[in-house]
Amino acid sequence: MAVIPFVMIYLIPAVSAAALAILMWQHRYYRGGRPFTLLLVAIAWWNACHALSIADTTFEGTLFWSLLQNVGIVLIGPCWLLIALAYSGEWWRVPRWIRRGIFVPELVALVLALTNNLHYLWWSTVEADTSRPFLWLSVTRGPAFWFHSIYAYVCLAIGILVLARASWQSPPVHRYHARLMLTAALIPAIGNVVFLSGVKMPWNDDPTPVLLFISAAVGIYTTMRYRLFDLAPLAEQEVIASLPDGLIILDSRGLVAEINQHAPRLLGISSERWIGRPLAQLVVNSPFGRDLQLLLTTTVTASTRPTIFDNGTQAIEVRIRPLQTATGITTGTLLLIRDVSERIRAEQERISHIAALRLINAIARSANTAQETGSLLDTIARMIVQDGQWERVSIGLIGESQTTITVVVDHTTHGIGSLQGQVIDGNAAVSLIRRIERDQPSFIYLTELNAEDPLAEGLRREGLQSLLLVPLRHEHYATGILGLATNAPKTMTPTLEKLATAIGELITDAIVRIRLYEEVKRADRLKTGFLAMVSHELRTPLTSIIGYTDMLRRGVLGELSPEVQETLGYMKQASLNLMRLINDILEFSRMEAGQLSMEVEPVNVEAIIQNVVGQMLPQAHERNLTLKTNLLPNTPRIVANAGRLEQVLINLISNAIKFNRPNGLIEISVEPRGEWLRIKVSDTGIGIAPADQERIFEEFQRVRSPNGKREQGIGLGLAICRRLITYMGGRIGVESTPGEGSTFFCDLPTVAASRMVGKHADA
Ligand code: ADP
């Protein structure tokens, strides 16, 4: 019965450990739950067997229980290691086969312990020890025992190291319980070392099982104290770890309280220790260090906008928020860091795309409207330099002999470059022209050129690094070259190649178009000159014919028979018609040659109309037509050239006579329309189909009349009228219903309107 207190010393921890094991088993799915349960079972087992070995009074019995307690003993070391891994957050980094495999050496040791009487490798001698209040064994430990002990201590030591590291570095949730677990681990370790080194308990027995129980109890306390079985902190931890963004929590003094693994990576620093250190110091070596330090000194509110830091290769967005209690006291700061490099690059690319499109658009516009190559190329070069991507833009055109290149423009950011006007010839020109015929836009880099290359020398002198050569080709025919140079080495990208090709094509097309345009203009000038010359040469003899015909008719050369008189009358009419045609042609050629000039002044429309009608009445009567006017009492005066307006009206009235029906009517009327006065010439003739109404104002355009009758004329009258009216600032047009008649109208500005415009201009 004297052994009962000693039995109790081990039995109570055994029962308690078993109870805790059951509790732990219920939480086995949480972190470290399974190894912890196993550890508690092992402790319970060890304590129980120890208690039984004390309780048993026979030698065999004591030996039996003493050996059996090894089942528990061998599990302790590996279990501790696994718990340490779990509680330090390292569990998932260790492969599963290692987590299982660490038990194997101990199981081998266990087999050797249980079969000791076959080989005595565990205990080489076993004797009864009666020095204690209960029957005990005095043993000599064998190699298997020492192997097990060393292995168990190695496991324990690794576990302690892992926990120690975690207690130093981990985020708080891991850190605090890692520290307590470390304490728990150290209790039996120190006790056991003390025992093995010879220090005995008062009752002369191994205290390890009891110490282990105490340590397990501390472990359980830690678990409960830090609510490790609560899901929330664990989940928070998981969420923080799995955030794609970097997260840093600072306390009110700016010390790091929490940080996830992305934050250091995004900040570009790898400091070993973060927790508890001031962030402002930690980021000194970060590429964003200065920006961050500045940001940390600013007062942040919940509405502080995200800030973007861009160091050229990487861009991060930092959101900073104060952490406040319900009562509004700021207890810390939350920093969320996101990698926005992709977004920023995409944005920059978008901007440069838009800039490229703008440039192309601007070049296209000037290319489409340009009429002269030199000024067009000058404008384009200036636009490209102003765009800011290139320091120097040169355009060379190939001479007709295909052996020289003339640098037509050479623009730099400082003005005209030294190459402008220079002519490249000889081998340099020929090899460049070959290149233009074959190549796509390509870069030439200063670093890749031969030192003696004249191009290299030129680039070096101008401080340029890379030169993009864009061939200007029209249907495989080399027309010139565009050179874009920068003083920083640039590389070819698909976008740049497309841009360069597009600009090259625009320039080439414009050059070709301008050349064609110039050729057409030259041909046109030749035509106009020819027409003017011919008409002039025709007019002179025609004037003589008309003069002599008049002389004959007046009987200057003798009395004429009525038949001859009539024939001469026809001759004169035909000559006059011919004269009018020639005059039209001459007038038109003068207009084409830009020789039209006239003065405009306030004129009285009524007088002009009366005058014209007076002139045209005989012709109208000749064709049995009625010609009448319908004027207003106070017709406003208009701004025009009286002579030219008369010419237009005569033309319109003679058309109205020509294209009228027999016994038809011609009416001249006026209609005020706001600031304009409309003069209308209406007839009751054949009319004009809607499709032809615009066309007839173009030169040499005539409409075949429905009855197939061909009237005199070559289609210049209305073209001349339109030019004259437009020149006077007015507008001419027609409204017509085929078969019923036409109304030609001229809108001209009234004097009042022109004064207002004048006043406007003065203002
Ligand atoms: P031309 O009279 O010398 O042929 P115009 O330029 O004066 O040249 O007229 C062009 C064409 O317009 C005429 O050939 C005719 O077909 C049509 N046209 C002009 N005036 C009238 C009109 N009053 N009625 C019908 N057709 C007309």
mmCIF file of C-alpha atoms in Angstrom, residues 89-418:
data_model
loop_
_atom_site.group_PDB
_atom_site.id
_atom_site.type_symbol
_atom_site.label_atom_id
_atom_site.label_comp_id
_atom_site.label_asym_id
_atom_site.label_seq_id
_atom_site.Cartn_x
_atom_site.Cartn_y
_atom_site.Cartn_z
ATOM 1 C CA GLY A 89 3.063 27.181 -40.081
ATOM 2 C CA GLU A 90 5.670 25.004 -41.797
ATOM 3 C CA TRP A 91 3.553 21.845 -42.000
ATOM 4 C CA TRP A 92 2.702 22.058 -45.691
ATOM 5 C CA ARG A 93 6.255 22.707 -46.707
ATOM 6 C CA VAL A 94 7.350 19.288 -45.438
ATOM 7 C CA PRO A 95 6.462 16.454 -47.816
ATOM 8 C CA ARG A 96 4.001 13.892 -46.560
ATOM 9 C CA TRP A 97 6.441 10.954 -46.796
ATOM 10 C CA ILE A 98 8.822 12.738 -44.422
ATOM 11 C CA ARG A 99 5.981 13.487 -41.982
ATOM 12 C CA ARG A 100 5.177 9.749 -41.944
ATOM 13 C CA GLY A 101 8.765 8.533 -42.296
ATOM 14 C CA ILE A 102 10.069 10.179 -39.127
ATOM 15 C CA PHE A 103 8.261 7.502 -37.116
ATOM 16 C CA VAL A 104 10.118 4.628 -38.787
ATOM 17 C CA PRO A 105 13.412 4.712 -36.766
ATOM 18 C CA GLU A 106 11.419 4.866 -33.543
ATOM 19 C CA LEU A 107 9.266 1.925 -34.555
ATOM 20 C CA VAL A 108 12.421 -0.079 -35.238
ATOM 21 C CA ALA A 109 13.648 0.954 -31.782
ATOM 22 C CA LEU A 110 10.330 -0.146 -30.300
ATOM 23 C CA VAL A 111 10.581 -3.587 -31.865
ATOM 24 C CA LEU A 112 14.094 -3.884 -30.422
ATOM 25 C CA ALA A 113 12.828 -2.769 -26.980
ATOM 26 C CA LEU A 114 9.955 -5.230 -26.945
ATOM 27 C CA THR A 115 12.149 -8.117 -28.071
ATOM 28 C CA ASN A 116 14.997 -7.173 -25.712
ATOM 29 C CA ASN A 117 15.243 -10.635 -24.108
ATOM 30 C CA LEU A 118 16.212 -12.043 -27.532
ATOM 31 C CA HIS A 119 19.172 -9.751 -28.126
ATOM 32 C CA TYR A 120 19.631 -7.383 -25.148
ATOM 33 C CA LEU A 121 20.305 -4.473 -27.438
ATOM 34 C CA TRP A 122 17.897 -2.212 -25.548
ATOM 35 C CA TRP A 123 18.931 -3.049 -22.027
ATOM 36 C CA SER A 124 22.045 -5.207 -21.857
ATOM 37 C CA THR A 125 21.449 -6.069 -18.143
ATOM 38 C CA VAL A 126 18.325 -5.891 -16.028
ATOM 39 C CA GLU A 127 18.326 -6.405 -12.271
ATOM 40 C CA ALA A 128 15.884 -5.824 -9.475
ATOM 41 C CA ASP A 129 16.462 -2.563 -7.634
ATOM 42 C CA THR A 130 15.160 -2.517 -4.101
ATOM 43 C CA SER A 131 16.581 0.858 -3.100
ATOM 44 C CA ARG A 132 13.205 2.443 -3.742
ATOM 45 C CA PRO A 133 9.975 2.274 -1.820
ATOM 46 C CA PHE A 134 8.688 -0.008 -4.578
ATOM 47 C CA LEU A 135 10.234 -2.771 -6.650
ATOM 48 C CA TRP A 136 12.205 -1.275 -9.477
ATOM 49 C CA LEU A 137 14.684 -2.249 -12.130
ATOM 50 C CA SER A 138 18.285 -1.317 -12.403
ATOM 51 C CA VAL A 139 19.314 -1.488 -16.074
ATOM 52 C CA THR A 140 22.358 -1.018 -18.244
ATOM 53 C CA ARG A 141 21.192 0.774 -21.378
ATOM 54 C CA GLY A 142 22.183 -0.842 -24.674
ATOM 55 C CA PRO A 143 22.960 0.595 -28.175
ATOM 56 C CA ALA A 144 19.314 0.445 -29.347
ATOM 57 C CA PHE A 145 18.261 2.565 -26.403
ATOM 58 C CA TRP A 146 20.921 5.176 -27.110
ATOM 59 C CA PHE A 147 20.049 5.167 -30.787
ATOM 60 C CA HIS A 148 16.433 5.869 -29.852
ATOM 61 C CA SER A 149 17.424 8.556 -27.331
ATOM 62 C CA ILE A 150 19.630 10.409 -29.803
ATOM 63 C CA TYR A 151 16.964 10.205 -32.501
ATOM 64 C CA ALA A 152 14.253 11.423 -30.156
ATOM 65 C CA TYR A 153 16.449 14.363 -29.087
ATOM 66 C CA VAL A 154 17.268 15.219 -32.659
ATOM 67 C CA CYS A 155 13.515 15.339 -33.371
ATOM 68 C CA LEU A 156 12.966 17.435 -30.292
ATOM 69 C CA ALA A 157 15.851 19.756 -31.164
ATOM 70 C CA ILE A 158 14.628 20.294 -34.721
ATOM 71 C CA GLY A 159 11.151 20.946 -33.336
ATOM 72 C CA ILE A 160 12.554 23.483 -30.887
ATOM 73 C CA LEU A 161 14.517 25.209 -33.654
ATOM 74 C CA VAL A 162 11.463 25.387 -35.870
ATOM 75 C CA LEU A 163 9.397 26.840 -33.049
ATOM 76 C CA ALA A 164 12.149 29.245 -32.080
ATOM 77 C CA ARG A 165 12.387 30.513 -35.624
ATOM 78 C CA ALA A 166 8.643 30.831 -35.867
ATOM 79 C CA SER A 167 8.416 32.642 -32.546
ATOM 80 C CA TRP A 168 10.864 35.182 -33.944
ATOM 81 C CA GLN A 169 9.558 35.680 -37.478
ATOM 82 C CA SER A 170 6.009 34.531 -37.875
ATOM 83 C CA PRO A 171 2.985 36.741 -37.983
ATOM 84 C CA PRO A 172 1.496 37.283 -34.496
ATOM 85 C CA VAL A 173 -1.010 34.449 -34.548
ATOM 86 C CA HIS A 174 1.768 31.942 -35.118
ATOM 87 C CA ARG A 175 4.307 33.856 -33.087
ATOM 88 C CA TYR A 176 2.700 33.942 -29.639
ATOM 89 C CA HIS A 177 1.598 30.385 -29.483
ATOM 90 C CA ALA A 178 4.868 29.292 -31.078
ATOM 91 C CA ARG A 179 6.579 30.905 -28.084
ATOM 92 C CA LEU A 180 4.365 29.121 -25.572
ATOM 93 C CA MET A 181 4.750 25.853 -27.414
ATOM 94 C CA LEU A 182 8.478 26.400 -27.290
ATOM 95 C CA THR A 183 8.269 26.753 -23.530
ATOM 96 C CA ALA A 184 6.170 23.604 -23.419
ATOM 97 C CA ALA A 185 8.746 21.729 -25.449
ATOM 98 C CA LEU A 186 11.615 22.910 -23.307
ATOM 99 C CA ILE A 187 10.089 21.666 -19.992
ATOM 100 C CA PRO A 188 10.462 17.883 -20.590
ATOM 101 C CA ALA A 189 13.604 18.350 -22.655
ATOM 102 C CA ILE A 190 15.439 20.114 -19.847
ATOM 103 C CA GLY A 191 13.957 17.753 -17.228
ATOM 104 C CA ASN A 192 14.982 14.711 -19.178
ATOM 105 C CA VAL A 193 18.508 15.989 -19.760
ATOM 106 C CA VAL A 194 18.768 16.716 -16.045
ATOM 107 C CA PHE A 195 17.516 13.201 -15.176
ATOM 108 C CA LEU A 196 19.850 11.443 -17.635
ATOM 109 C CA SER A 197 22.728 13.444 -16.284
ATOM 110 C CA GLY A 198 22.179 11.783 -12.887
ATOM 111 C CA VAL A 199 20.036 14.202 -10.870
ATOM 112 C CA LYS A 200 17.389 12.052 -9.183
ATOM 113 C CA MET A 201 13.861 12.813 -8.075
ATOM 114 C CA PRO A 202 13.125 12.566 -4.330
ATOM 115 C CA TRP A 203 11.527 9.214 -4.978
ATOM 116 C CA ASN A 204 14.497 8.227 -7.159
ATOM 117 C CA ASP A 205 12.459 7.863 -10.364
ATOM 118 C CA ASP A 206 12.282 9.248 -13.924
ATOM 119 C CA PRO A 207 10.254 12.507 -13.877
ATOM 120 C CA THR A 208 9.990 12.680 -17.705
ATOM 121 C CA PRO A 209 6.469 11.268 -18.097
ATOM 122 C CA VAL A 210 5.146 13.765 -15.561
ATOM 123 C CA LEU A 211 7.079 16.636 -17.102
ATOM 124 C CA LEU A 212 5.767 15.624 -20.472
ATOM 125 C CA PHE A 213 2.281 15.736 -19.127
ATOM 126 C CA ILE A 214 2.894 19.234 -17.743
ATOM 127 C CA SER A 215 4.272 20.339 -21.061
ATOM 128 C CA ALA A 216 1.319 18.864 -22.936
ATOM 129 C CA ALA A 217 -0.982 20.684 -20.536
ATOM 130 C CA VAL A 218 0.838 23.952 -21.368
ATOM 131 C CA GLY A 219 0.350 23.084 -25.032
ATOM 132 C CA ILE A 220 -3.361 22.570 -24.502
ATOM 133 C CA TYR A 221 -3.533 25.855 -22.592
ATOM 134 C CA THR A 222 -1.802 27.619 -25.497
ATOM 135 C CA THR A 223 -4.221 26.159 -27.919
ATOM 136 C CA MET A 224 -7.203 27.264 -25.856
ATOM 137 C CA ARG A 225 -5.725 30.608 -24.863
ATOM 138 C CA TYR A 226 -5.085 31.655 -28.436
ATOM 139 C CA ARG A 227 -8.283 30.115 -29.630
ATOM 140 C CA LEU A 228 -6.416 28.111 -32.201
ATOM 141 C CA PHE A 229 -9.443 25.962 -32.687
ATOM 142 C CA ASP A 230 -11.493 29.003 -33.608
ATOM 143 C CA LEU A 231 -11.729 29.204 -37.318
ATOM 144 C CA ALA A 232 -11.727 32.993 -37.652
ATOM 145 C CA PRO A 233 -8.075 33.774 -36.893
ATOM 146 C CA LEU A 234 -6.984 30.800 -38.926
ATOM 147 C CA ALA A 235 -9.192 31.815 -41.776
ATOM 148 C CA GLU A 236 -7.911 35.385 -41.547
ATOM 149 C CA GLN A 237 -4.411 34.049 -41.666
ATOM 150 C CA GLU A 238 -5.239 31.954 -44.696
ATOM 151 C CA VAL A 239 -6.921 34.872 -46.427
ATOM 152 C CA ILE A 240 -3.972 37.154 -45.768
ATOM 153 C CA ALA A 241 -1.575 34.504 -47.037
ATOM 154 C CA SER A 242 -3.599 33.832 -50.153
ATOM 155 C CA LEU A 243 -4.138 37.499 -51.046
ATOM 156 C CA PRO A 244 -2.568 38.263 -54.411
ATOM 157 C CA ASP A 245 -1.759 41.726 -53.042
ATOM 158 C CA GLY A 246 0.915 42.605 -50.577
ATOM 159 C CA LEU A 247 -0.432 43.424 -47.105
ATOM 160 C CA ILE A 248 1.259 45.229 -44.246
ATOM 161 C CA ILE A 249 -0.337 46.211 -40.951
ATOM 162 C CA LEU A 250 1.446 48.876 -38.933
ATOM 163 C CA ASP A 251 0.743 49.668 -35.325
ATOM 164 C CA SER A 252 0.239 53.215 -34.105
ATOM 165 C CA ARG A 253 4.031 53.755 -33.930
ATOM 166 C CA GLY A 254 4.564 52.624 -37.495
ATOM 167 C CA LEU A 255 6.014 49.239 -36.511
ATOM 168 C CA VAL A 256 5.123 46.240 -38.651
ATOM 169 C CA ALA A 257 2.500 44.139 -36.852
ATOM 170 C CA GLU A 258 1.604 41.873 -39.741
ATOM 171 C CA ILE A 259 2.951 41.267 -43.223
ATOM 172 C CA ASN A 260 2.215 38.653 -45.861
ATOM 173 C CA GLN A 261 4.693 37.047 -48.190
ATOM 174 C CA HIS A 262 3.807 39.221 -51.229
ATOM 175 C CA ALA A 263 4.563 42.535 -49.608
ATOM 176 C CA PRO A 264 8.384 42.206 -49.487
ATOM 177 C CA ARG A 265 8.407 40.826 -53.033
ATOM 178 C CA LEU A 266 6.361 43.738 -54.375
ATOM 179 C CA LEU A 267 8.521 46.236 -52.518
ATOM 180 C CA GLY A 268 11.614 44.562 -53.954
ATOM 181 C CA ILE A 269 13.313 43.898 -50.608
ATOM 182 C CA SER A 270 14.053 40.764 -48.650
ATOM 183 C CA SER A 271 14.481 41.703 -45.057
ATOM 184 C CA GLU A 272 14.654 38.683 -42.781
ATOM 185 C CA ARG A 273 12.798 40.258 -39.922
ATOM 186 C CA TRP A 274 9.776 42.447 -40.358
ATOM 187 C CA ILE A 275 7.609 42.108 -37.295
ATOM 188 C CA GLY A 276 8.126 44.820 -34.715
ATOM 189 C CA ARG A 277 10.419 46.937 -36.888
ATOM 190 C CA PRO A 278 9.634 50.373 -38.323
ATOM 191 C CA LEU A 279 8.493 50.128 -41.949
ATOM 192 C CA ALA A 280 10.035 53.450 -42.900
ATOM 193 C CA GLN A 281 13.488 51.978 -42.115
ATOM 194 C CA LEU A 282 12.795 48.602 -43.638
ATOM 195 C CA VAL A 283 12.001 50.069 -47.049
ATOM 196 C CA VAL A 284 15.205 52.078 -47.357
ATOM 197 C CA ASN A 285 16.577 49.692 -49.980
ATOM 198 C CA SER A 286 13.337 49.332 -51.890
ATOM 199 C CA PRO A 287 13.181 50.973 -55.317
ATOM 200 C CA PHE A 288 10.025 52.646 -54.005
ATOM 201 C CA GLY A 289 11.632 53.471 -50.655
ATOM 202 C CA ARG A 290 11.577 57.257 -50.925
ATOM 203 C CA ASP A 291 8.002 57.373 -52.227
ATOM 204 C CA LEU A 292 6.846 55.051 -49.464
ATOM 205 C CA GLN A 293 8.602 57.004 -46.737
ATOM 206 C CA LEU A 294 6.942 60.147 -48.030
ATOM 207 C CA LEU A 295 3.577 58.408 -48.116
ATOM 208 C CA LEU A 296 4.026 57.194 -44.535
ATOM 209 C CA THR A 297 4.581 60.716 -43.293
ATOM 210 C CA THR A 298 1.317 61.967 -44.796
ATOM 211 C CA THR A 299 -1.900 61.912 -42.858
ATOM 212 C CA VAL A 300 -4.148 59.231 -44.220
ATOM 213 C CA THR A 301 -7.898 59.122 -44.106
ATOM 214 C CA ALA A 302 -10.319 56.464 -45.204
ATOM 215 C CA SER A 303 -10.753 58.354 -48.472
ATOM 216 C CA THR A 304 -7.069 58.689 -49.336
ATOM 217 C CA ARG A 305 -6.747 57.694 -52.960
ATOM 218 C CA PRO A 306 -4.466 54.870 -54.082
ATOM 219 C CA THR A 307 -1.006 56.085 -55.070
ATOM 220 C CA ILE A 308 0.936 54.633 -57.982
ATOM 221 C CA PHE A 309 4.720 54.371 -57.870
ATOM 222 C CA ASP A 310 6.430 53.591 -61.151
ATOM 223 C CA ASN A 311 10.165 53.028 -61.387
ATOM 224 C CA GLY A 312 10.162 52.307 -65.107
ATOM 225 C CA THR A 313 10.407 48.532 -64.840
ATOM 226 C CA GLN A 314 7.757 47.930 -62.210
ATOM 227 C CA ALA A 315 4.732 49.833 -61.041
ATOM 228 C CA ILE A 316 2.905 49.312 -57.759
ATOM 229 C CA GLU A 317 -0.297 50.763 -56.440
ATOM 230 C CA VAL A 318 -0.352 51.420 -52.695
ATOM 231 C CA ARG A 319 -3.630 51.839 -50.845
ATOM 232 C CA ILE A 320 -3.236 53.120 -47.354
ATOM 233 C CA ARG A 321 -6.046 53.089 -44.775
ATOM 234 C CA PRO A 322 -6.155 54.032 -41.123
ATOM 235 C CA LEU A 323 -7.317 51.230 -38.796
ATOM 236 C CA GLN A 324 -9.762 52.679 -36.307
ATOM 237 C CA THR A 325 -11.640 51.393 -33.314
ATOM 238 C CA ALA A 326 -15.389 51.810 -33.060
ATOM 239 C CA THR A 327 -14.764 55.002 -31.092
ATOM 240 C CA GLY A 328 -12.660 56.437 -33.885
ATOM 241 C CA ILE A 329 -9.218 56.068 -32.299
ATOM 242 C CA THR A 330 -6.580 55.215 -34.878
ATOM 243 C CA THR A 331 -4.765 52.089 -33.736
ATOM 244 C CA GLY A 332 -2.725 51.424 -36.835
ATOM 245 C CA THR A 333 -2.456 51.561 -40.582
ATOM 246 C CA LEU A 334 -3.208 49.057 -43.290
ATOM 247 C CA LEU A 335 -1.188 49.067 -46.491
ATOM 248 C CA LEU A 336 -2.297 47.100 -49.516
ATOM 249 C CA ILE A 337 0.232 46.871 -52.325
ATOM 250 C CA ARG A 338 -0.687 45.723 -55.805
ATOM 251 C CA ASP A 339 1.452 45.086 -58.842
ATOM 252 C CA VAL A 340 0.017 47.307 -61.566
ATOM 253 C CA SER A 341 2.955 47.073 -63.991
ATOM 254 C CA GLU A 342 0.813 45.308 -66.585
ATOM 255 C CA ARG A 343 -1.943 47.868 -66.310
ATOM 256 C CA ILE A 344 0.465 50.789 -66.533
ATOM 257 C CA ARG A 345 2.263 49.226 -69.512
ATOM 258 C CA ALA A 346 -1.067 48.615 -71.245
ATOM 259 C CA GLU A 347 -2.079 52.193 -70.534
ATOM 260 C CA GLN A 348 1.224 53.516 -71.880
ATOM 261 C CA GLU A 349 0.844 51.348 -74.944
ATOM 262 C CA ARG A 350 -2.669 52.654 -75.465
ATOM 263 C CA ILE A 351 -1.442 56.236 -75.177
ATOM 264 C CA SER A 352 1.369 55.637 -77.629
ATOM 265 C CA HIS A 353 -1.086 53.935 -80.011
ATOM 266 C CA ILE A 354 -3.337 56.950 -79.875
ATOM 267 C CA ALA A 355 -0.365 59.266 -80.375
ATOM 268 C CA ALA A 356 0.708 57.181 -83.383
ATOM 269 C CA LEU A 357 -2.807 57.335 -84.829
ATOM 270 C CA ARG A 358 -2.914 61.091 -84.272
ATOM 271 C CA LEU A 359 0.401 61.493 -86.028
ATOM 272 C CA ILE A 360 -0.693 59.337 -88.948
ATOM 273 C CA ASN A 361 -3.953 61.228 -89.151
ATOM 274 C CA ALA A 362 -2.197 64.592 -89.172
ATOM 275 C CA ILE A 363 0.282 63.410 -91.798
ATOM 276 C CA ALA A 364 -2.529 61.919 -93.887
ATOM 277 C CA ARG A 365 -4.419 65.196 -93.817
ATOM 278 C CA SER A 366 -1.491 67.248 -94.999
ATOM 279 C CA ALA A 367 -0.557 64.574 -97.522
ATOM 280 C CA ASN A 368 -4.056 64.677 -98.983
ATOM 281 C CA THR A 369 -4.227 68.412 -99.362
ATOM 282 C CA ALA A 370 -0.633 69.222 -100.263
ATOM 283 C CA GLN A 371 0.045 70.573 -103.708
ATOM 284 C CA GLU A 372 3.775 70.904 -103.477
ATOM 285 C CA THR A 373 6.275 68.224 -102.492
ATOM 286 C CA GLY A 374 8.842 70.414 -100.732
ATOM 287 C CA SER A 375 6.429 72.056 -98.339
ATOM 288 C CA LEU A 376 4.612 68.775 -97.699
ATOM 289 C CA LEU A 377 7.802 66.949 -96.688
ATOM 290 C CA ASP A 378 8.783 69.914 -94.577
ATOM 291 C CA THR A 379 5.435 69.841 -92.757
ATOM 292 C CA ILE A 380 5.607 66.078 -92.219
ATOM 293 C CA ALA A 381 9.159 66.212 -90.837
ATOM 294 C CA ARG A 382 8.187 69.009 -88.483
ATOM 295 C CA MET A 383 5.126 67.049 -87.263
ATOM 296 C CA ILE A 384 7.215 63.963 -86.522
ATOM 297 C CA VAL A 385 9.823 65.968 -84.602
ATOM 298 C CA GLN A 386 7.091 67.760 -82.639
ATOM 299 C CA ASP A 387 5.542 64.398 -81.786
ATOM 300 C CA GLY A 388 8.550 63.956 -79.498
ATOM 301 C CA GLN A 389 9.542 60.376 -80.320
ATOM 302 C CA TRP A 390 12.381 61.279 -82.678
ATOM 303 C CA GLU A 391 15.146 63.830 -82.372
ATOM 304 C CA ARG A 392 15.810 64.095 -86.062
ATOM 305 C CA VAL A 393 13.808 63.469 -89.221
ATOM 306 C CA SER A 394 15.326 63.544 -92.691
ATOM 307 C CA ILE A 395 13.728 62.799 -96.034
ATOM 308 C CA GLY A 396 15.759 62.184 -99.174
ATOM 309 C CA LEU A 397 14.382 61.932 -102.691
ATOM 310 C CA ILE A 398 16.008 59.905 -105.437
ATOM 311 C CA GLY A 399 16.980 61.844 -108.541
ATOM 312 C CA GLU A 400 15.656 60.875 -111.962
ATOM 313 C CA SER A 401 18.962 59.283 -112.915
ATOM 314 C CA GLN A 402 18.507 56.907 -109.921
ATOM 315 C CA THR A 403 22.099 57.577 -108.837
ATOM 316 C CA THR A 404 21.696 60.500 -106.433
ATOM 317 C CA ILE A 405 19.647 61.218 -103.341
ATOM 318 C CA THR A 406 18.840 64.791 -102.419
ATOM 319 C CA VAL A 407 18.085 65.428 -98.760
ATOM 320 C CA VAL A 408 14.989 67.572 -99.175
ATOM 321 C CA VAL A 409 14.328 68.101 -95.474
ATOM 322 C CA ASP A 410 16.388 67.567 -92.355
ATOM 323 C CA HIS A 411 14.658 68.620 -89.170
ATOM 324 C CA THR A 412 16.057 68.382 -85.669
ATOM 325 C CA THR A 413 14.573 69.380 -82.353
ATOM 326 C CA HIS A 414 16.676 72.563 -82.610
ATOM 327 C CA GLY A 415 15.678 73.493 -86.169
ATOM 328 C CA ILE A 416 16.989 72.752 -89.629
ATOM 329 C CA GLY A 417 19.741 70.121 -89.697
ATOM 330 C CA SER A 418 23.044 70.294 -91.545
#
